[in-house]
């Protein structure tokens, strides 16, 4: 599970087997006319792979326990070295699962209606007076609002310091950073996801990552904890309409010489934003005011 | 010492129409007459190419050419110089806190720290530092985030985000270009349980940090108003920004000029 693929293996990346049917297993002479090419292409539909979106989401083979399938709006297994993105309504519950213990969910969040409002990691650490992400930790924008909040966490191994990897980092560490190569960088994948929403290099702020922990030692040294093992999950509540960008790539401080990353499961289902009647709304003075700001924005906007 | 503006005590401000309004925003320069000030000098020898003062609460920017060294002097002590860096030729490549931290494997900025871009490249290197460590995780203050930290009554105070927006605008940049920043002379420890916060500074009047540009770098600075943090007695003081071209040893003429410039030597 921890062996890097050769540079020619192609996507998906990292340590896990390619889920696609090998071209060599097929008769290469089935496409000698448009009609036969169409038949050949259509005959490939309906197959399943290790990593893919599940449509409709209610048909996901990995539905989170206790979730009514009819409420699911997003179900996907993101390939190792893959990326995904989605616009979610306010109140949506978003869950990441790490089935193998080797996923790393690098995350960027934006106000879907005005993407200049986006995740601000400095405020996300400074305002709650806490560097480590965990239950009830808000993911704050630079505009004093809660984009999302961590509502459940069975991992406890996360990082808001190191962000994701760059091409320069992966070229130095793995010899290759191309998005189509065996060890894509997180920034390269974020750029693709952002481009599909009309966003570019200016729109990628520092991000956070889930499932591979980092801790700060007394002298400031950043120590990599690794994961809490297979089978952990993190849940978020979208407190605003969100554009979510996810890259599932190796954490920058992962000391293993191979590009080791496992599949990442993503599920989202309809729900309601955190309301004044819930303990989280007033859990701290800072969180309370952040919620007041968020509700104020959403009410004015008719959300 | 200036009065504390962070409470609800209103300050009377004149209006354009000739009337007055009560405001929590103080007016004018706010460092007290008896503030101890030390304008210092460059930490690195060389020909002075720029020597400017950033007023308390004000923004500033300049392009520092490759190989030149910027010395920032904390003239009044425990002032926070909030700072953003951009590749001057391609401002979409800009300072990155996470890349800087990950490449050096440490949370704090000290002598030797390479200040890296969002693409992992070196923008500047800290070549001298007169306090124990510099901060790059605390981010900037802003009208909006201040409402979370201190309450909604502080909404109309001045903040570094306003300074960054104003100075970025003068350089053709905007809100999309603001990212997590450096805070020269600010102290943000991270404790064992992850608790962190801005605490009393370790700087003093005249303390300096020097950074060498590894490419042509646009430097944006906000001289922090520090309206709600007692680390500077609510008494913002000036910063001195000194850029020198370190005289190449082989270039005797330039060395001679540098030696003849009082502020070009430490």
Coordinates of C-alpha atoms in Angstrom, one line a residue:
Chain A
X1 CA 0.0 0.0 0.0
X2 CA 2.9 2.3 0.4
X3 CA 4.7 1.7 -2.9
X4 CA 4.8 4.6 -5.3
X5 CA 3.8 3.9 -8.8
X6 CA 6.2 4.4 -11.7
X7 CA 6.0 7.8 -13.4
X8 CA 4.3 6.2 -16.4
X9 CA 1.4 4.8 -14.4
X10 CA -0.8 7.8 -15.0
X11 CA -3.7 9.0 -12.9
X12 CA -4.9 8.1 -10.4
X13 CA -1.8 8.7 -8.4
X14 CA 0.1 7.4 -5.4
X15 CA 0.0 4.1 -3.7
X16 CA -3.3 2.6 -4.7
X17 CA -4.2 0.5 -7.7
X18 CA -5.5 2.0 -10.8
X19 CA -9.3 1.4 -10.8
X20 CA -9.7 1.5 -14.6
X21 CA -10.0 -1.4 -16.9
X22 CA -6.7 -1.9 -18.8
X23 CA -6.9 -0.9 -22.4
X24 CA -4.9 -4.1 -23.3
X25 CA -7.8 -6.3 -22.1
X26 CA -9.9 -4.9 -24.9
X27 CA -10.0 -5.6 -28.6
X28 CA -8.4 -2.6 -30.3
X29 CA -10.2 -3.3 -33.6
X30 CA -13.7 -2.5 -32.4
X31 CA -13.5 1.1 -33.5
X32 CA -13.1 0.8 -37.2
X33 CA -16.2 2.8 -37.9
X34 CA -18.2 5.5 -36.2
X35 CA -21.0 3.0 -35.4
X36 CA -18.6 0.5 -33.8
X37 CA -16.7 3.3 -32.0
X38 CA -20.0 4.5 -30.5
X39 CA -21.0 1.0 -29.5
X40 CA -17.6 0.5 -27.9
X41 CA -17.7 3.7 -26.0
X42 CA -21.3 3.1 -24.8
X43 CA -20.4 -0.4 -23.7
X44 CA -18.0 1.0 -21.2
X45 CA -20.7 2.9 -19.3
X46 CA -22.1 1.6 -16.0
X47 CA -18.9 0.1 -14.7
X48 CA -17.7 1.1 -11.3
X49 CA -14.2 1.9 -10.0
X50 CA -12.4 2.3 -6.7
X51 CA -12.7 6.1 -7.0
X52 CA -15.6 7.9 -8.7
X53 CA -18.6 10.1 -8.1
X54 CA -21.8 8.3 -7.2
X55 CA -24.8 9.6 -9.1
X56 CA -27.3 10.2 -7.8
X57 CA -25.6 10.7 -4.5
X58 CA -28.3 8.7 -2.8
X59 CA -26.9 5.6 -4.5
X60 CA -23.5 5.9 -2.8
X61 CA -22.1 2.5 -1.7
X62 CA -20.5 4.3 1.3
X63 CA -23.4 6.2 2.8
X64 CA -22.4 7.6 6.2
X65 CA -24.3 5.8 9.1
X66 CA -27.5 7.5 10.1
X67 CA -27.8 9.7 7.0
X68 CA -31.1 9.5 5.1
X69 CA -30.0 8.7 1.5
X70 CA -32.7 11.0 0.1
X71 CA -30.9 14.0 1.7
X72 CA -27.5 13.3 0.1
X73 CA -26.3 15.9 -2.4
X74 CA -22.7 14.8 -3.0
X75 CA -21.1 11.4 -2.8
X76 CA -17.7 10.7 -4.2
X77 CA -14.5 8.8 -3.6
X78 CA -11.6 11.0 -4.5
X79 CA -8.7 9.2 -6.0
X80 CA -5.3 9.4 -4.4
X81 CA -3.7 12.4 -6.0
X82 CA -7.1 13.6 -7.2
X83 CA -9.2 16.7 -6.6
X84 CA -12.8 17.6 -6.5
X85 CA -15.0 20.7 -6.0
X86 CA -18.6 21.6 -5.3
X87 CA -20.9 24.5 -4.5
X88 CA -23.0 23.7 -1.4
X89 CA -26.0 25.4 0.0
X90 CA -26.0 27.0 3.4
X91 CA -26.7 24.4 6.1
X92 CA -25.2 21.5 4.1
X93 CA -23.4 18.9 6.1
X94 CA -20.1 17.8 4.6
X95 CA -18.3 14.7 5.7
X96 CA -14.8 13.5 4.8
X97 CA -13.9 9.8 5.5
X98 CA -10.4 8.4 5.5
X99 CA -10.9 4.6 4.9
X100 CA -7.2 3.6 4.7
X101 CA -5.5 6.1 7.1
X102 CA -3.6 7.6 4.2
X103 CA -5.9 10.2 2.9
X104 CA -5.1 13.9 3.3
X105 CA -8.0 16.3 2.6
X106 CA -6.5 19.7 1.6
X107 CA -9.3 22.2 1.7
X108 CA -10.1 25.7 0.5
X109 CA -13.4 27.4 1.2
X110 CA -15.0 30.4 -0.5
X111 CA -18.3 32.3 -0.1
X112 CA -19.9 30.9 -3.2
X113 CA -21.7 34.1 -4.0
X114 CA -18.6 36.4 -3.6
X115 CA -15.4 34.3 -3.8
X116 CA -13.3 37.3 -2.7
X117 CA -14.5 36.2 0.7
X118 CA -12.5 33.1 1.5
X119 CA -10.9 31.0 4.1
X120 CA -8.5 33.1 6.3
X121 CA -6.2 30.7 8.1
X122 CA -4.6 33.3 10.3
X123 CA -8.1 34.4 11.6
X124 CA -9.1 30.7 11.9
X125 CA -6.2 30.2 14.3
X126 CA -6.0 33.6 16.0
X127 CA -9.7 34.4 16.7
X128 CA -10.5 31.1 18.6
X129 CA -7.1 31.4 20.3
X130 CA -6.3 27.8 19.1
X131 CA -4.0 26.5 16.4
X132 CA -5.3 23.0 16.2
X133 CA -8.6 22.2 14.4
X134 CA -11.1 20.1 16.2
X135 CA -14.8 20.0 17.1
X136 CA -16.5 23.4 17.2
X137 CA -13.5 25.1 15.5
X138 CA -14.8 27.7 13.0
X139 CA -13.2 28.0 9.5
X140 CA -13.3 31.8 9.3
X141 CA -13.3 34.1 6.4
X142 CA -11.3 37.4 6.4
X143 CA -14.6 39.2 6.7
X144 CA -15.4 38.1 10.2
X145 CA -17.8 35.3 9.3
X146 CA -18.0 31.5 9.7
X147 CA -17.7 29.8 6.3
X148 CA -18.0 26.4 8.0
X149 CA -17.6 24.8 11.4
X150 CA -16.1 21.5 12.4
X151 CA -19.1 19.6 13.8
X152 CA -17.6 16.2 14.3
X153 CA -14.1 14.8 14.4
X154 CA -12.9 11.3 15.1
X155 CA -9.4 11.9 13.9
X156 CA -7.9 14.8 15.8
X157 CA -4.9 14.8 13.4
X158 CA -5.2 18.0 11.3
X159 CA -3.1 20.9 10.2
X160 CA -3.6 24.6 9.7
X161 CA 0.1 25.6 9.4
X162 CA 1.6 23.9 6.4
X163 CA -1.0 24.3 3.7
X164 CA -0.6 22.2 0.7
X165 CA 2.3 21.3 -1.6
X166 CA 3.7 23.4 -4.5
X167 CA 5.3 22.1 -7.7
X168 CA 8.7 23.2 -6.3
X169 CA 8.2 21.1 -3.2
X170 CA 7.1 18.0 -5.0
X171 CA 9.8 18.3 -7.7
X172 CA 12.4 18.4 -5.0
X173 CA 10.9 15.6 -2.9
X174 CA 9.5 13.2 -5.5
X175 CA 11.1 14.4 -8.7
X176 CA 7.8 15.2 -10.3
X177 CA 4.9 17.6 -9.6
X178 CA 2.8 17.5 -12.8
X179 CA -0.9 17.2 -12.2
X180 CA -0.9 14.3 -14.8
X181 CA 2.2 12.7 -13.2
X182 CA 2.6 10.2 -10.3
X183 CA 3.0 12.9 -7.6
X184 CA 0.9 15.9 -8.3
X185 CA 1.2 19.0 -6.0
X186 CA -1.8 20.2 -4.1
X187 CA -1.4 23.7 -5.5
X188 CA -1.4 22.3 -9.1
X189 CA -4.7 20.5 -8.4
X190 CA -6.3 23.6 -6.6
X191 CA -5.4 25.7 -9.6
X192 CA -7.4 23.3 -11.9
X193 CA -10.4 23.2 -9.5
X194 CA -10.3 27.0 -9.1
X195 CA -10.1 27.5 -12.9
X196 CA -13.3 25.6 -13.3
X197 CA -15.0 28.4 -11.3
X198 CA -13.3 31.3 -13.1
X199 CA -10.7 31.7 -10.3
X200 CA -6.9 31.8 -10.7
X201 CA -3.6 32.1 -8.9
X202 CA -4.7 35.2 -7.0
X203 CA -7.6 33.2 -5.5
X204 CA -5.6 30.5 -3.7
X205 CA -5.0 31.6 -0.1
X206 CA -3.3 29.4 2.5
X207 CA -5.5 26.3 3.3
X208 CA -6.0 23.7 5.9
X209 CA -5.7 19.9 5.7
X210 CA -7.5 17.0 7.5
X211 CA -6.2 13.5 8.6
X212 CA -2.5 14.1 8.7
X213 CA -1.6 15.9 11.9
X214 CA 1.0 18.5 12.7
X215 CA 2.0 19.7 16.2
X216 CA 4.2 22.6 17.2
X217 CA 7.0 21.9 19.7
X218 CA 8.3 24.4 22.2
X219 CA 11.0 25.7 19.9
X220 CA 8.5 26.2 17.1
X221 CA 9.5 23.0 15.3
X222 CA 6.6 21.5 13.3
X223 CA 6.3 17.8 13.9
X224 CA 4.3 15.5 11.6
X225 CA 2.0 13.2 13.5
X226 CA 0.6 11.2 10.6
X227 CA -2.9 9.9 10.8
X228 CA -5.0 8.4 13.5
X229 CA -5.3 5.3 11.5
X230 CA -8.0 4.0 9.0
X231 CA -11.6 4.7 9.5
X232 CA -11.7 8.2 10.9
X233 CA -14.0 11.1 9.7
X234 CA -14.5 14.8 9.9
X235 CA -17.8 16.6 9.5
X236 CA -18.4 20.3 8.7
X237 CA -21.5 22.4 8.6
X238 CA -21.6 24.9 5.7
X239 CA -22.7 28.1 7.5
X240 CA -22.7 30.1 4.3
X241 CA -23.1 29.1 0.6
X242 CA -19.8 27.5 -0.1
X243 CA -17.5 26.8 -2.9
X244 CA -15.4 23.9 -1.7
X245 CA -12.1 22.9 -3.3
X246 CA -10.5 19.6 -2.2
X247 CA -7.1 18.2 -3.2
X248 CA -6.2 14.7 -1.9
X249 CA -2.5 14.8 -1.9
X250 CA 0.5 13.9 0.4
X251 CA 1.0 16.3 3.4
X252 CA 4.1 18.5 2.9
X253 CA 5.7 17.2 6.0
X254 CA 5.0 13.5 5.4
X255 CA 8.5 12.0 5.9
X256 CA 8.0 8.9 3.8
X257 CA 10.1 9.0 0.7
X258 CA 7.3 7.5 -1.4
X259 CA 4.2 9.5 -2.5
X260 CA 1.8 7.8 -0.1
X261 CA -1.9 8.8 -0.2
X262 CA -5.1 6.9 0.0
X263 CA -8.6 7.4 -1.3
X264 CA -10.8 10.1 0.3
X265 CA -14.5 9.7 0.7
X266 CA -16.7 12.8 0.5
X267 CA -20.4 12.9 1.3
X268 CA -22.7 15.9 1.8
X269 CA -26.3 16.1 2.7
X270 CA -29.0 18.7 3.2
X271 CA -29.2 20.3 6.6
X272 CA -29.7 23.5 8.5
X273 CA -27.0 26.0 9.5
X274 CA -26.1 26.2 13.2
X275 CA -28.9 28.2 14.9
X276 CA -29.1 30.4 18.0
X277 CA -30.7 27.5 19.9
X278 CA -27.7 25.3 19.6
X279 CA -24.9 25.3 22.2
X280 CA -22.3 25.9 19.5
X281 CA -23.8 29.2 18.6
X282 CA -22.7 30.7 21.8
X283 CA -19.9 28.4 22.8
X284 CA -17.3 31.2 23.0
X285 CA -17.7 35.0 22.7
X286 CA -15.7 35.0 19.5
X287 CA -17.8 32.2 17.9
X288 CA -21.0 33.9 19.0
X289 CA -20.1 37.2 17.3
X290 CA -18.9 35.3 14.2
X291 CA -22.3 33.6 14.0
X292 CA -24.1 36.9 14.5
X293 CA -22.1 38.3 11.6
X294 CA -22.8 35.3 9.4
X295 CA -26.6 35.3 10.1
X296 CA -26.7 39.0 9.5
X297 CA -25.1 38.6 6.0
X298 CA -27.3 35.6 5.1
X299 CA -30.5 37.3 6.3
X300 CA -29.8 40.4 4.3
X301 CA -29.0 38.3 1.3
X302 CA -32.2 36.3 1.6
X303 CA -30.4 33.1 2.2
Chain B
X1 CA 0.7 58.0 27.2
X2 CA -2.2 58.2 24.9
X3 CA -5.6 57.4 26.2
X4 CA -7.0 54.0 25.5
X5 CA -9.3 54.1 22.5
X6 CA -10.5 50.6 22.8
X7 CA -13.2 51.3 25.4
X8 CA -16.4 52.9 24.6
X9 CA -15.1 56.4 25.5
X10 CA -16.0 58.5 22.4
X11 CA -13.6 60.9 20.8
X12 CA -15.0 64.1 19.4
X13 CA -14.2 64.5 15.7
X14 CA -14.9 67.4 13.4
X15 CA -17.0 66.7 10.3
X16 CA -16.9 68.2 6.8
X17 CA -20.0 70.1 7.4
X18 CA -18.5 71.9 10.4
X19 CA -20.3 69.9 13.2
X20 CA -18.8 67.3 15.5
X21 CA -19.6 63.7 16.0
X22 CA -18.6 61.3 18.7
X23 CA -16.4 58.5 17.5
X24 CA -14.3 55.7 18.9
X25 CA -11.7 56.4 16.2
X26 CA -8.8 58.5 17.5
X27 CA -7.6 61.2 15.2
X28 CA -4.0 62.2 14.2
X29 CA -0.7 60.7 15.1
X30 CA -1.1 59.0 18.5
X31 CA 2.4 58.4 19.9
X32 CA 2.9 60.4 23.0
X33 CA 5.3 63.3 23.2
X34 CA 7.5 61.5 25.7
X35 CA 7.8 58.3 23.7
X36 CA 11.3 57.0 23.6
X37 CA 12.3 56.8 19.9
X38 CA 15.4 55.3 18.4
X39 CA 15.6 55.6 14.6
X40 CA 18.5 53.1 14.5
X41 CA 20.4 52.5 11.3
X42 CA 20.8 49.9 8.7
X43 CA 21.8 46.4 9.9
X44 CA 23.9 45.9 6.8
X45 CA 26.5 48.1 5.2
X46 CA 25.9 49.5 1.8
X47 CA 24.7 52.3 -0.3
X48 CA 21.4 53.7 1.0
X49 CA 18.9 53.6 -1.8
X50 CA 15.8 54.4 0.3
X51 CA 15.2 55.8 3.8
X52 CA 11.6 56.4 4.7
X53 CA 9.5 56.7 7.8
X54 CA 6.1 55.0 8.1
X55 CA 3.8 57.1 10.3
X56 CA 1.9 55.4 13.1
X57 CA -1.3 53.7 11.7
X58 CA -0.2 54.3 8.1
X59 CA 0.5 52.0 5.1
X60 CA 3.7 52.0 3.0
X61 CA 5.1 50.1 0.1
X62 CA 8.3 50.0 -2.0
X63 CA 10.0 47.7 -4.5
X64 CA 13.2 46.2 -3.0
X65 CA 15.6 45.1 -5.8
X66 CA 17.2 41.8 -5.9
X67 CA 20.3 41.7 -3.6
X68 CA 19.3 44.8 -1.7
X69 CA 18.7 44.6 2.0
X70 CA 15.7 46.1 3.8
X71 CA 16.2 47.0 7.5
X72 CA 13.0 47.7 9.4
X73 CA 13.6 49.7 12.6
X74 CA 11.1 49.4 15.4
X75 CA 11.6 53.1 16.3
X76 CA 9.3 53.2 19.4
X77 CA 9.4 49.5 20.4
X78 CA 6.8 46.8 20.3
X79 CA 5.2 48.2 17.2
X80 CA 3.9 45.6 14.8
X81 CA 5.0 46.0 11.1
X82 CA 2.4 43.9 9.3
X83 CA 4.0 42.9 6.0
X84 CA 3.1 41.3 2.7
X85 CA 5.6 40.5 -0.1
X86 CA 5.0 40.1 -3.9
X87 CA 7.2 39.2 -6.8
X88 CA 7.5 42.7 -8.3
X89 CA 7.3 41.4 -11.8
X90 CA 4.5 38.8 -11.2
X91 CA 2.4 39.8 -8.1
X92 CA 0.3 36.7 -8.4
X93 CA 3.4 35.1 -6.9
X94 CA 3.3 36.3 -3.3
X95 CA 4.3 35.6 0.3
X96 CA 3.0 32.3 1.6
X97 CA 2.9 31.6 5.4
X98 CA 2.4 27.8 4.9
X99 CA 5.2 27.4 2.4
X100 CA 7.6 29.4 4.6
X101 CA 6.7 27.3 7.6
X102 CA 6.7 23.9 5.8
X103 CA 10.1 24.5 4.0
X104 CA 11.8 25.4 7.3
X105 CA 9.8 23.0 9.5
X106 CA 9.3 25.7 12.1
X107 CA 6.6 28.1 13.1
X108 CA 8.7 31.1 13.9
X109 CA 10.7 33.5 11.7
X110 CA 14.3 34.1 12.7
X111 CA 17.7 34.8 11.1
X112 CA 18.1 32.5 8.2
X113 CA 14.4 32.1 7.6
X114 CA 13.7 32.1 3.8
X115 CA 10.4 33.9 3.2
X116 CA 8.8 31.8 0.4
X117 CA 6.2 32.4 -2.1
X118 CA 3.0 30.5 -2.9
X119 CA 5.0 28.6 -5.4
X120 CA 7.7 27.7 -3.0
X121 CA 10.4 30.1 -4.2
X122 CA 12.5 32.4 -2.1
X123 CA 11.3 36.0 -2.1
X124 CA 13.4 37.3 0.8
X125 CA 15.8 35.9 3.4
X126 CA 16.1 37.2 7.0
X127 CA 19.8 38.1 7.3
X128 CA 19.7 39.7 10.8
X129 CA 17.2 39.9 13.6
X130 CA 17.6 41.7 17.0
X131 CA 14.6 40.0 18.8
X132 CA 14.2 36.3 19.6
X133 CA 11.6 35.5 16.9
X134 CA 9.3 37.2 14.5
X135 CA 5.6 36.2 13.9
X136 CA 4.0 35.0 10.8
X137 CA 0.9 33.2 12.0
X138 CA -1.0 35.9 13.8
X139 CA -2.3 37.6 10.6
X140 CA -3.5 41.1 10.4
X141 CA -6.1 43.0 12.3
X142 CA -9.2 44.3 10.4
X143 CA -12.5 45.9 11.0
X144 CA -14.3 42.7 10.5
X145 CA -12.1 40.3 12.4
X146 CA -11.9 42.9 15.2
X147 CA -15.6 42.5 15.7
X148 CA -15.0 38.8 16.5
X149 CA -12.0 39.5 18.8
X150 CA -13.3 42.5 20.7
X151 CA -16.9 43.1 20.0
X152 CA -19.1 45.0 17.5
X153 CA -18.3 48.4 19.0
X154 CA -14.9 48.4 17.4
X155 CA -16.2 48.0 13.8
X156 CA -15.2 51.5 12.8
X157 CA -11.7 51.5 14.0
X158 CA -8.8 51.5 11.6
X159 CA -7.0 48.2 10.9
X160 CA -4.2 46.7 8.9
X161 CA -6.5 45.1 6.4
X162 CA -7.6 48.7 5.5
X163 CA -4.0 49.7 5.1
X164 CA -3.2 46.7 3.0
X165 CA -6.2 47.4 0.7
X166 CA -5.3 51.0 0.3
X167 CA -1.6 50.3 -0.5
X168 CA -2.5 47.3 -2.7
X169 CA -4.8 49.6 -4.6
X170 CA -2.0 52.0 -5.3
X171 CA -0.1 49.1 -6.8
X172 CA -2.9 47.8 -9.0
X173 CA -3.7 45.0 -6.5
X174 CA -6.9 44.3 -4.6
X175 CA -8.6 42.1 -2.0
X176 CA -7.8 38.9 -3.9
X177 CA -4.2 39.7 -3.4
X178 CA -4.3 39.8 0.4
X179 CA -3.1 36.7 2.1
X180 CA -1.7 35.8 5.6
X181 CA 1.2 38.1 6.4
X182 CA 4.3 38.6 8.4
X183 CA 4.2 40.6 11.7
X184 CA 7.7 42.0 12.4
X185 CA 8.2 42.6 16.1
X186 CA 5.0 40.9 17.1
X187 CA 5.1 37.9 19.5
X188 CA 2.6 35.0 18.9
X189 CA 3.7 31.9 20.8
X190 CA 2.0 28.5 20.3
X191 CA 1.6 26.5 23.5
X192 CA 1.7 22.7 23.8
X193 CA -2.1 22.4 23.6
X194 CA -2.3 24.6 20.5
X195 CA -3.4 27.7 22.4
X196 CA -2.0 30.8 20.7
X197 CA -2.4 34.5 20.9
X198 CA -0.7 37.9 20.5
X199 CA 1.2 38.5 23.8
X200 CA 3.6 41.2 25.0
X201 CA 6.3 41.8 22.5
X202 CA 10.0 41.2 22.9
X203 CA 11.1 44.3 21.0
X204 CA 12.2 47.7 22.2
X205 CA 13.0 51.1 20.7
X206 CA 15.5 50.8 18.0
X207 CA 15.3 47.0 17.6
X208 CA 15.8 45.9 13.9
X209 CA 15.3 43.1 11.5
X210 CA 17.0 42.9 8.1
X211 CA 15.7 41.0 5.0
X212 CA 17.5 40.5 1.7
X213 CA 15.5 40.4 -1.5
X214 CA 16.2 37.2 -3.5
X215 CA 14.3 38.7 -6.5
X216 CA 12.7 42.1 -7.1
X217 CA 10.1 42.2 -4.3
X218 CA 7.2 44.5 -3.7
X219 CA 6.9 45.1 0.0
X220 CA 3.6 46.2 1.6
X221 CA 3.6 47.3 5.2
X222 CA 0.9 48.4 7.6
X223 CA 2.1 50.2 10.7
X224 CA -0.4 48.5 12.9
X225 CA -2.9 50.8 14.8
X226 CA -2.9 48.3 17.7
X227 CA -6.1 49.7 19.0
X228 CA -7.2 46.9 21.2
X229 CA -3.9 45.2 22.2
X230 CA -2.1 46.7 25.1
X231 CA 1.3 45.3 24.0
X232 CA 2.2 48.8 22.8
X233 CA 0.3 50.8 25.4
X234 CA -2.1 51.8 22.7
X235 CA 0.7 54.1 21.5
X236 CA 1.6 53.3 17.9
X237 CA 5.0 54.6 16.9
X238 CA 6.8 55.1 13.6
X239 CA 8.8 52.5 11.6
X240 CA 12.0 53.4 9.7
X241 CA 12.4 51.5 6.4
X242 CA 16.0 51.5 5.2
X243 CA 17.1 49.8 1.9
X244 CA 20.8 49.5 1.2
X245 CA 22.6 48.1 -1.8
X246 CA 25.4 46.1 -0.1
X247 CA 28.6 47.3 -1.6
X248 CA 30.3 44.5 -3.6
X249 CA 33.8 44.0 -2.2
X250 CA 35.3 44.3 -5.7
X251 CA 33.5 47.6 -6.3
X252 CA 35.7 50.0 -4.4
X253 CA 34.0 53.1 -5.7
X254 CA 30.7 51.9 -4.3
X255 CA 32.3 50.8 -1.1
X256 CA 33.7 54.3 -0.7
X257 CA 30.4 55.9 -1.3
X258 CA 28.7 53.6 1.3
X259 CA 31.4 54.4 3.8
X260 CA 30.8 58.1 3.3
X261 CA 27.1 57.8 4.0
X262 CA 26.5 58.0 7.7
X263 CA 23.2 56.0 7.6
X264 CA 24.8 53.4 5.3
X265 CA 26.7 51.9 8.1
X266 CA 25.5 50.2 11.3

